[in-house]
Short mmCIF file of C-alpha atoms in Angstrom, two decimals:
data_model
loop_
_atom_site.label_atom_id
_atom_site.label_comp_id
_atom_site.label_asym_id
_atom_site.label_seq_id
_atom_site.Cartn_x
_atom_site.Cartn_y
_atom_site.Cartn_z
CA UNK A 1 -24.39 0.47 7.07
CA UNK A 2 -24.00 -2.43 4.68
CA UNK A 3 -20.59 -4.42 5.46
CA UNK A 4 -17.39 -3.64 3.06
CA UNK A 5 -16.48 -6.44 1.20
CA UNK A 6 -12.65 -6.79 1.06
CA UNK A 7 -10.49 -8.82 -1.68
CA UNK A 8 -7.00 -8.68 -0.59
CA UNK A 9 -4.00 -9.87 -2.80
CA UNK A 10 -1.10 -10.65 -1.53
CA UNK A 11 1.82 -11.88 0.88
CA UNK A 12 1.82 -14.41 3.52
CA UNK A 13 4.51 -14.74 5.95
CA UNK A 14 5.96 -16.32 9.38
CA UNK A 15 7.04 -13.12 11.19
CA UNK A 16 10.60 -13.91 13.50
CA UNK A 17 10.61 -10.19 15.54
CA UNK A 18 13.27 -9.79 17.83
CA UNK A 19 13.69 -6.62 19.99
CA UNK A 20 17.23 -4.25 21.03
CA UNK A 21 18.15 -1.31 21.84
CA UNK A 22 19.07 -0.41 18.67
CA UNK A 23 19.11 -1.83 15.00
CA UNK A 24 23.40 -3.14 14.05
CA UNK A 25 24.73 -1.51 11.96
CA UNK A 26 26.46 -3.62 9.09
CA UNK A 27 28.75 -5.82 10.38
CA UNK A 28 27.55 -5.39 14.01
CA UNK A 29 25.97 -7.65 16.33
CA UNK A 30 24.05 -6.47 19.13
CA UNK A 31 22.47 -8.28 22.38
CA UNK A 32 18.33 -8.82 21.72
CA UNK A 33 15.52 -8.39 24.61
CA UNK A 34 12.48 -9.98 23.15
CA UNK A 35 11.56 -12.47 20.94
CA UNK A 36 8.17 -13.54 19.11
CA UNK A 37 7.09 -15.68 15.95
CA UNK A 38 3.83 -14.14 14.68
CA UNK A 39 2.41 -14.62 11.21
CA UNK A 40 2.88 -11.63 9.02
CA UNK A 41 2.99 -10.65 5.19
CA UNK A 42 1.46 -7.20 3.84
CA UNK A 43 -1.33 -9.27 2.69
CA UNK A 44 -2.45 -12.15 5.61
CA UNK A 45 -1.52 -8.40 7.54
CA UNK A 46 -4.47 -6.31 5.64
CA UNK A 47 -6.30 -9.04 5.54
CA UNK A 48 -7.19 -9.28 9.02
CA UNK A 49 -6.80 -5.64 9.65
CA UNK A 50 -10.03 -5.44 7.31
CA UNK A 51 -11.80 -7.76 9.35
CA UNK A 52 -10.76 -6.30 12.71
CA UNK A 53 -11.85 -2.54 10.95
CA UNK A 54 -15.23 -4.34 10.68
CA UNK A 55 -15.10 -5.77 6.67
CA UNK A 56 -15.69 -9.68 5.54
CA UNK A 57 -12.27 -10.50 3.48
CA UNK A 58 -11.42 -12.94 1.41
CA UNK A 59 -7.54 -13.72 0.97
CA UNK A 60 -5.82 -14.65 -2.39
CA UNK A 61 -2.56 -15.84 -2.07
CA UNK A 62 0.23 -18.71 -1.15
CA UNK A 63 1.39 -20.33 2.08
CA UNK A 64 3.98 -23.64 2.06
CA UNK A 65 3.35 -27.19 2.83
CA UNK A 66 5.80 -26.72 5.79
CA UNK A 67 4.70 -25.82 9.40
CA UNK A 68 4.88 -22.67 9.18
CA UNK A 69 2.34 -23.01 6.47
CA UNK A 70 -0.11 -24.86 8.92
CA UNK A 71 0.15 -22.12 11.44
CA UNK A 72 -0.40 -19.46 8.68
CA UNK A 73 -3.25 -20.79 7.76
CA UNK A 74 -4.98 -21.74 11.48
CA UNK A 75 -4.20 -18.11 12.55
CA UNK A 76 -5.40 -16.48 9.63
CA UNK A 77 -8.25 -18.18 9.60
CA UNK A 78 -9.09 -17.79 13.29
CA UNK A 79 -8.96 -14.33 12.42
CA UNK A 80 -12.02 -14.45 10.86
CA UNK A 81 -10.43 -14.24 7.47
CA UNK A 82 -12.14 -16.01 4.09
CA UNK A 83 -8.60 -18.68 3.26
CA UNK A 84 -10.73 -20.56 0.70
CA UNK A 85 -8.56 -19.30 -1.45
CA UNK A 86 -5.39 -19.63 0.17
CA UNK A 87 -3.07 -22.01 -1.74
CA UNK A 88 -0.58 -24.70 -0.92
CA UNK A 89 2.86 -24.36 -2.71
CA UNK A 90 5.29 -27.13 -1.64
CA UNK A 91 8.15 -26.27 0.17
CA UNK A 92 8.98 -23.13 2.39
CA UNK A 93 6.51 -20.49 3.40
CA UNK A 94 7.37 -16.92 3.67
CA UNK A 95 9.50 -15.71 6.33
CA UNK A 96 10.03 -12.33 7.75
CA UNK A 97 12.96 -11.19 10.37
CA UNK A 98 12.10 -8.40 11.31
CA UNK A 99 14.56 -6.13 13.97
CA UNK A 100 12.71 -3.18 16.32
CA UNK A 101 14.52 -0.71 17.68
CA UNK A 102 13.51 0.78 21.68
CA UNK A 103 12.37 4.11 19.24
CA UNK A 104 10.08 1.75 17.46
CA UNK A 105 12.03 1.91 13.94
CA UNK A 106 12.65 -1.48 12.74
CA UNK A 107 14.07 -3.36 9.69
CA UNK A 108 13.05 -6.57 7.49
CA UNK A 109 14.64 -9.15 5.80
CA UNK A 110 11.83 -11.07 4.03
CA UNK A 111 12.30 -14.29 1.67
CA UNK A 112 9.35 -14.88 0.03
CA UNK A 113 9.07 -18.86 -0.21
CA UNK A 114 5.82 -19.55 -1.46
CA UNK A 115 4.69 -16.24 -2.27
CA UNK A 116 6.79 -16.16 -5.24
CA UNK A 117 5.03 -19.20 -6.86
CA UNK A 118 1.47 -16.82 -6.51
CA UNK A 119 0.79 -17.16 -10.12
CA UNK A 120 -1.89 -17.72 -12.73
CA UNK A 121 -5.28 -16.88 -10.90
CA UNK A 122 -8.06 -19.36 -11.09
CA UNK A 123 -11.45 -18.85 -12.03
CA UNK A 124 -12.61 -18.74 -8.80
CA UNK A 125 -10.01 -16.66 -7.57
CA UNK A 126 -10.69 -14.00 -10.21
CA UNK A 127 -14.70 -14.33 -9.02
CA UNK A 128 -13.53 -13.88 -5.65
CA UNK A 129 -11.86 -10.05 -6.64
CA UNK A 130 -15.49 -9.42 -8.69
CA UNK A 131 -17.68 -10.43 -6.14
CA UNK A 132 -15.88 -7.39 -3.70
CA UNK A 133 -16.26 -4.30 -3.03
CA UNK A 134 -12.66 -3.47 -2.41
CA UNK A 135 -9.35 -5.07 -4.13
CA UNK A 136 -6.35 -4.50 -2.35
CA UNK A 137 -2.72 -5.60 -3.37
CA UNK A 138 0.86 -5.18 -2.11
CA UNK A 139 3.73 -5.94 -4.06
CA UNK A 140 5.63 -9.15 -1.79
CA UNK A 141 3.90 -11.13 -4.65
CA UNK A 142 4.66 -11.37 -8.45
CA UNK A 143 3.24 -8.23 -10.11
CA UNK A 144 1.99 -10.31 -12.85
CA UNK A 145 -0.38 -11.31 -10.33
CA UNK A 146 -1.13 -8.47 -9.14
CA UNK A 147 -1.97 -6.99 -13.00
CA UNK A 148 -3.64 -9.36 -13.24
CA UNK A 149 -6.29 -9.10 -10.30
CA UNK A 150 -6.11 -5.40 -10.94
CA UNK A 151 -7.59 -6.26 -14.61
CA UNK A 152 -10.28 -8.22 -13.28
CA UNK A 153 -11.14 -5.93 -10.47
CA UNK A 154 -11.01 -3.00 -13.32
CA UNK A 155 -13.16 -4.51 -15.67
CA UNK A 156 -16.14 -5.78 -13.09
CA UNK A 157 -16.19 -2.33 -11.37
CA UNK A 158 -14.22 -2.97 -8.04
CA UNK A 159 -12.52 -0.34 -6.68
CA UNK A 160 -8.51 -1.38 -6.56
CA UNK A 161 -6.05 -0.10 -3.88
CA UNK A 162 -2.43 -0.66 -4.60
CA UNK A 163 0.08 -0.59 -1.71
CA UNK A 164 3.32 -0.07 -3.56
CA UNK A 165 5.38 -1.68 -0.97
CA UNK A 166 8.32 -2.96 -1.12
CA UNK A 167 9.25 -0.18 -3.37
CA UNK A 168 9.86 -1.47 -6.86
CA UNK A 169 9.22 -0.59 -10.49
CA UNK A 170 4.87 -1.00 -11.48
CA UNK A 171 4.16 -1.22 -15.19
CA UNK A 172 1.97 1.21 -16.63
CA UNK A 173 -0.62 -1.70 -17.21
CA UNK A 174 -0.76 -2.13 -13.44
CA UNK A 175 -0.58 1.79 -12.62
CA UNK A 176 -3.91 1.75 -15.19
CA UNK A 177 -5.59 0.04 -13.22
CA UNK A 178 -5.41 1.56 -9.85
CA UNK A 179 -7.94 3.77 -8.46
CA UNK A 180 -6.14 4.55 -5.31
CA UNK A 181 -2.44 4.10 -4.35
CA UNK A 182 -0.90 3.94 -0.96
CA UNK A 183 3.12 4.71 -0.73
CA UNK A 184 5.71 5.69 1.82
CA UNK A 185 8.53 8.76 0.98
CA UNK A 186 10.61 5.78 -0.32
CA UNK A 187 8.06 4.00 -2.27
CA UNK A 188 6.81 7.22 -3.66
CA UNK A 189 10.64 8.46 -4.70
CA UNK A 190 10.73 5.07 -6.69
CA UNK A 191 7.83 6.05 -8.83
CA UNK A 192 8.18 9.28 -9.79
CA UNK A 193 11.87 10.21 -8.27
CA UNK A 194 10.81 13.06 -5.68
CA UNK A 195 9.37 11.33 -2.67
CA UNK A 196 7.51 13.79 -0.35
CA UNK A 197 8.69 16.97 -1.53
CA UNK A 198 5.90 16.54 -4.31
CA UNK A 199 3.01 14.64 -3.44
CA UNK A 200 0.80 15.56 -6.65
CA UNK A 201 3.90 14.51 -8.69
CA UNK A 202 1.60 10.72 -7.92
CA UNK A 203 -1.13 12.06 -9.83
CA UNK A 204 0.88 11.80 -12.99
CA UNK A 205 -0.05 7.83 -12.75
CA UNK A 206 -2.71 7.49 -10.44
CA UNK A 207 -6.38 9.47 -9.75
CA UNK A 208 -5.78 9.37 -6.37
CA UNK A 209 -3.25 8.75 -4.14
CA UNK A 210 -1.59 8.56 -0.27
CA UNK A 211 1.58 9.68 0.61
CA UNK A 212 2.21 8.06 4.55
CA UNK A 213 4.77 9.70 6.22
CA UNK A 214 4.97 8.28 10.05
CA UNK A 215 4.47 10.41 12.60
CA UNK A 216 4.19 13.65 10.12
CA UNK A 217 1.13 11.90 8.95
CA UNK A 218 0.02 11.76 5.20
CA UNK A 219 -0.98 13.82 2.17
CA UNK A 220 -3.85 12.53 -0.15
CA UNK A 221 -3.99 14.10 -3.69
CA UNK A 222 -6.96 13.62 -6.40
CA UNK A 223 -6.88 15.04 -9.63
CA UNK A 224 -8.66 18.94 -9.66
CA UNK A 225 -8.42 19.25 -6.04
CA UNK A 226 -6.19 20.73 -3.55
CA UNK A 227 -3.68 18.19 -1.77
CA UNK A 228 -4.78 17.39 1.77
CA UNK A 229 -2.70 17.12 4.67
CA UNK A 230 -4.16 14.07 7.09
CA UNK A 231 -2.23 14.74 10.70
CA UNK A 232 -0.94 11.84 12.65
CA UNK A 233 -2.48 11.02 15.54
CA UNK A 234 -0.37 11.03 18.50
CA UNK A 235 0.78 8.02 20.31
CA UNK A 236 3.59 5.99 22.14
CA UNK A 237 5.15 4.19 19.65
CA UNK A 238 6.08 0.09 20.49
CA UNK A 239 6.37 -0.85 16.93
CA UNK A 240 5.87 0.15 13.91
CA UNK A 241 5.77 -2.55 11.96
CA UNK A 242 2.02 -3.16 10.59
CA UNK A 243 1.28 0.06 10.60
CA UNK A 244 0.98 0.79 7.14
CA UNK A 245 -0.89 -2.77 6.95
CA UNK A 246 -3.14 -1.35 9.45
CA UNK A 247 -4.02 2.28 7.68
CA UNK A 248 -4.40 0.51 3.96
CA UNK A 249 -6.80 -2.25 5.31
CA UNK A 250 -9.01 0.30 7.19
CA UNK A 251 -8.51 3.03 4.37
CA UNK A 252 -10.39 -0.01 2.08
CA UNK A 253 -12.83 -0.77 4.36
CA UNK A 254 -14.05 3.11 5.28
CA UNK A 255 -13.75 3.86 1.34
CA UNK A 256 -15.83 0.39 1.08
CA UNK A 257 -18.11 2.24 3.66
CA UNK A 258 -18.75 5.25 1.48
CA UNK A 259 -17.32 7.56 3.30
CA UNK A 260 -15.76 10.72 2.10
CA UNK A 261 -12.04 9.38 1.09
CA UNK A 262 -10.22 12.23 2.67
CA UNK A 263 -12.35 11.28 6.22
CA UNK A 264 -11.29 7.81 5.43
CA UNK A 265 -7.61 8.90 5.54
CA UNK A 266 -8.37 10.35 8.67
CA UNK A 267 -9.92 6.82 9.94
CA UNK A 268 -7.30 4.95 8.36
CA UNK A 269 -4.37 7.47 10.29
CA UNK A 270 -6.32 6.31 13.90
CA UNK A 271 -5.54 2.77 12.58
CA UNK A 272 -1.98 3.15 11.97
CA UNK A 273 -1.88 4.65 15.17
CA UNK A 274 -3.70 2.40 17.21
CA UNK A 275 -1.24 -0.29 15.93
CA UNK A 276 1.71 1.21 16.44
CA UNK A 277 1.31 0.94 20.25
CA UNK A 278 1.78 -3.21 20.41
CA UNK A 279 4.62 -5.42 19.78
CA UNK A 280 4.42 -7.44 16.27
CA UNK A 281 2.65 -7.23 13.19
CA UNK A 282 -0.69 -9.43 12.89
CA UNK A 283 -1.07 -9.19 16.75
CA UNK A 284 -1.00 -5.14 16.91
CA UNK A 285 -3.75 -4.33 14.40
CA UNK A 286 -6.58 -2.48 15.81
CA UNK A 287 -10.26 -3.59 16.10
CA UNK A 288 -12.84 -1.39 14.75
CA UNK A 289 -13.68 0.04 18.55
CA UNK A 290 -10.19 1.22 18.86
CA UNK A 291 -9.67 2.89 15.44
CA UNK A 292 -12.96 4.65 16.79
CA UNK A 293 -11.50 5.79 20.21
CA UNK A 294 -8.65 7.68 17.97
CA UNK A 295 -10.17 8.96 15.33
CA UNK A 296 -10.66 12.60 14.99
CA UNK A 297 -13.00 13.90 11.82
CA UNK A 298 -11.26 16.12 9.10
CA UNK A 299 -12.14 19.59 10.38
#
């Protein structure tokens, strides 16, 4: 099997997770258990989930000239990640506080620092999303630049993935573009106003899509076929943070594979799972063995 080239887009960010009991409520403070600094961002995130799901990955996007920046880029890197094409902005880096809950809900605060200055692609980044197999892209980075790597990916016959997350509004130029997307209920009630109760509503702006949906798992759609229902995979949940991360990355790289995309769903569910079952984002994703160990087939 020939190795999935991966081009991921995206977000870089110093993750500051601290642990409770339970997340405050506005206006509340409550007493913390654990604390750890981890680097994080939906895109450094899939980009070493691809490489742990077995993929080479190069990584487009923007770290600071602070230290943060420097440990960003070291621990990327040492993940095996392609950062030739990671760029130094002056100033802050991303930064992500993140809360977890003893359930394993959690909630982020993230200021984006240098990944809003992610702008105008260069040559050889734009060669970098030809040259792969796979584009994937978030949306914790301009969505100019995002079009824009779409466009390129688009017009030199890469297959794109969009992860519409954070939820926000995509222009139809972007949606064009996108030959599979990856939402949650929230993201997917942003673009089309229904959420879950109306997974093929997706369909309407994408030829294929993935509605995630935690531990009730996830509905793929394609135009002229039936929706499919992908069940999660059962698990004690630590955190939930990358898990999303975790289940586009390995979606990419099993697509990249050419395998079947609704057994790749099914691959990239094991992934989420396997993730969910460590502390932190970056640290949690699963290597290729373990996605293995959970992965059950489509019957």
């Amino acid at each position: 099997m020939r190795q999935t080239r991966v081009a991921v887009v995206g977000s870089a960010n110093m993750d500051l997770v601290a642990t409770a009991g339970a997340l405050p409520r506005p206006g509340e403070t409550v007493l913390g258990s654990d604390f750890v600094m981890v680097p994080g961002g939906k895109g450094a995130n899939q980009a070493v989930a691809a490489v742990r799901a077995g993929a080479s990955c190069a990584f487009l996007g923007a770290i600071g000239s602070d230290a943060f920046g420097v440990t960003l880029r070291a621990r990327i890197t040492a993940a095996g990640v392609d950062t030739g094409h990671l760029r130094v902005v002056y100033g802050a880096s991303g930064v992500a506080l993140v809360m977890v809950s003893a359930d394993g809900e959690n909630a982020i605060l993230v200021t984006p620092g240098a990944n809003a200055a992610f702008t105008g692609l260069t040559e050889g980044e734009l060669a970098a999303v030809r040259d792969a197999d796979v584009l994937v892209a978030q949306l914790e980075i301009p969505v100019a630049t995002v079009t824009e790597a779409a466009l390129a990916a688009r017009a030199a016959g890469t297959r794109v993935i969009l992860n519409a997350a954070p939820a926000r509004h995509v222009p139809a130029e972007l949606l064009d573009a996108v030959d599979l997307l990856v939402v949650n209920e929230n993201e997917a009630r942003t673009l089309t106003g229904v959420g879950r109760d109306d997974p093929g509503a997706l369909l309407a702006l994408v030829p294929r899509a993935v509605l995630t949906l935690g531990g009730e798992g996830a509905w793929y759609v394609e135009r002229d076929a039936a929706p499919a229902h992908v069940p999660a995979v059962r698990v004690e949940v630590v955190d939930s943070t990358a898990a999303g991360d975790a289940f586009t990355a390995a979606l990419a790289v099993a697509w990249g594979e050419g395998r079947d995309l609704r057994a790749a769903v099914h691959w990239a569910a094991a992934a989420g799972a396997a993730c969910v079952r460590r502390l932190g984002a970056s640290v949690a994703l699963p290597s290729r063995a373990e996605i293995d160990q959970l992965y059950a087939p489509p019957a």
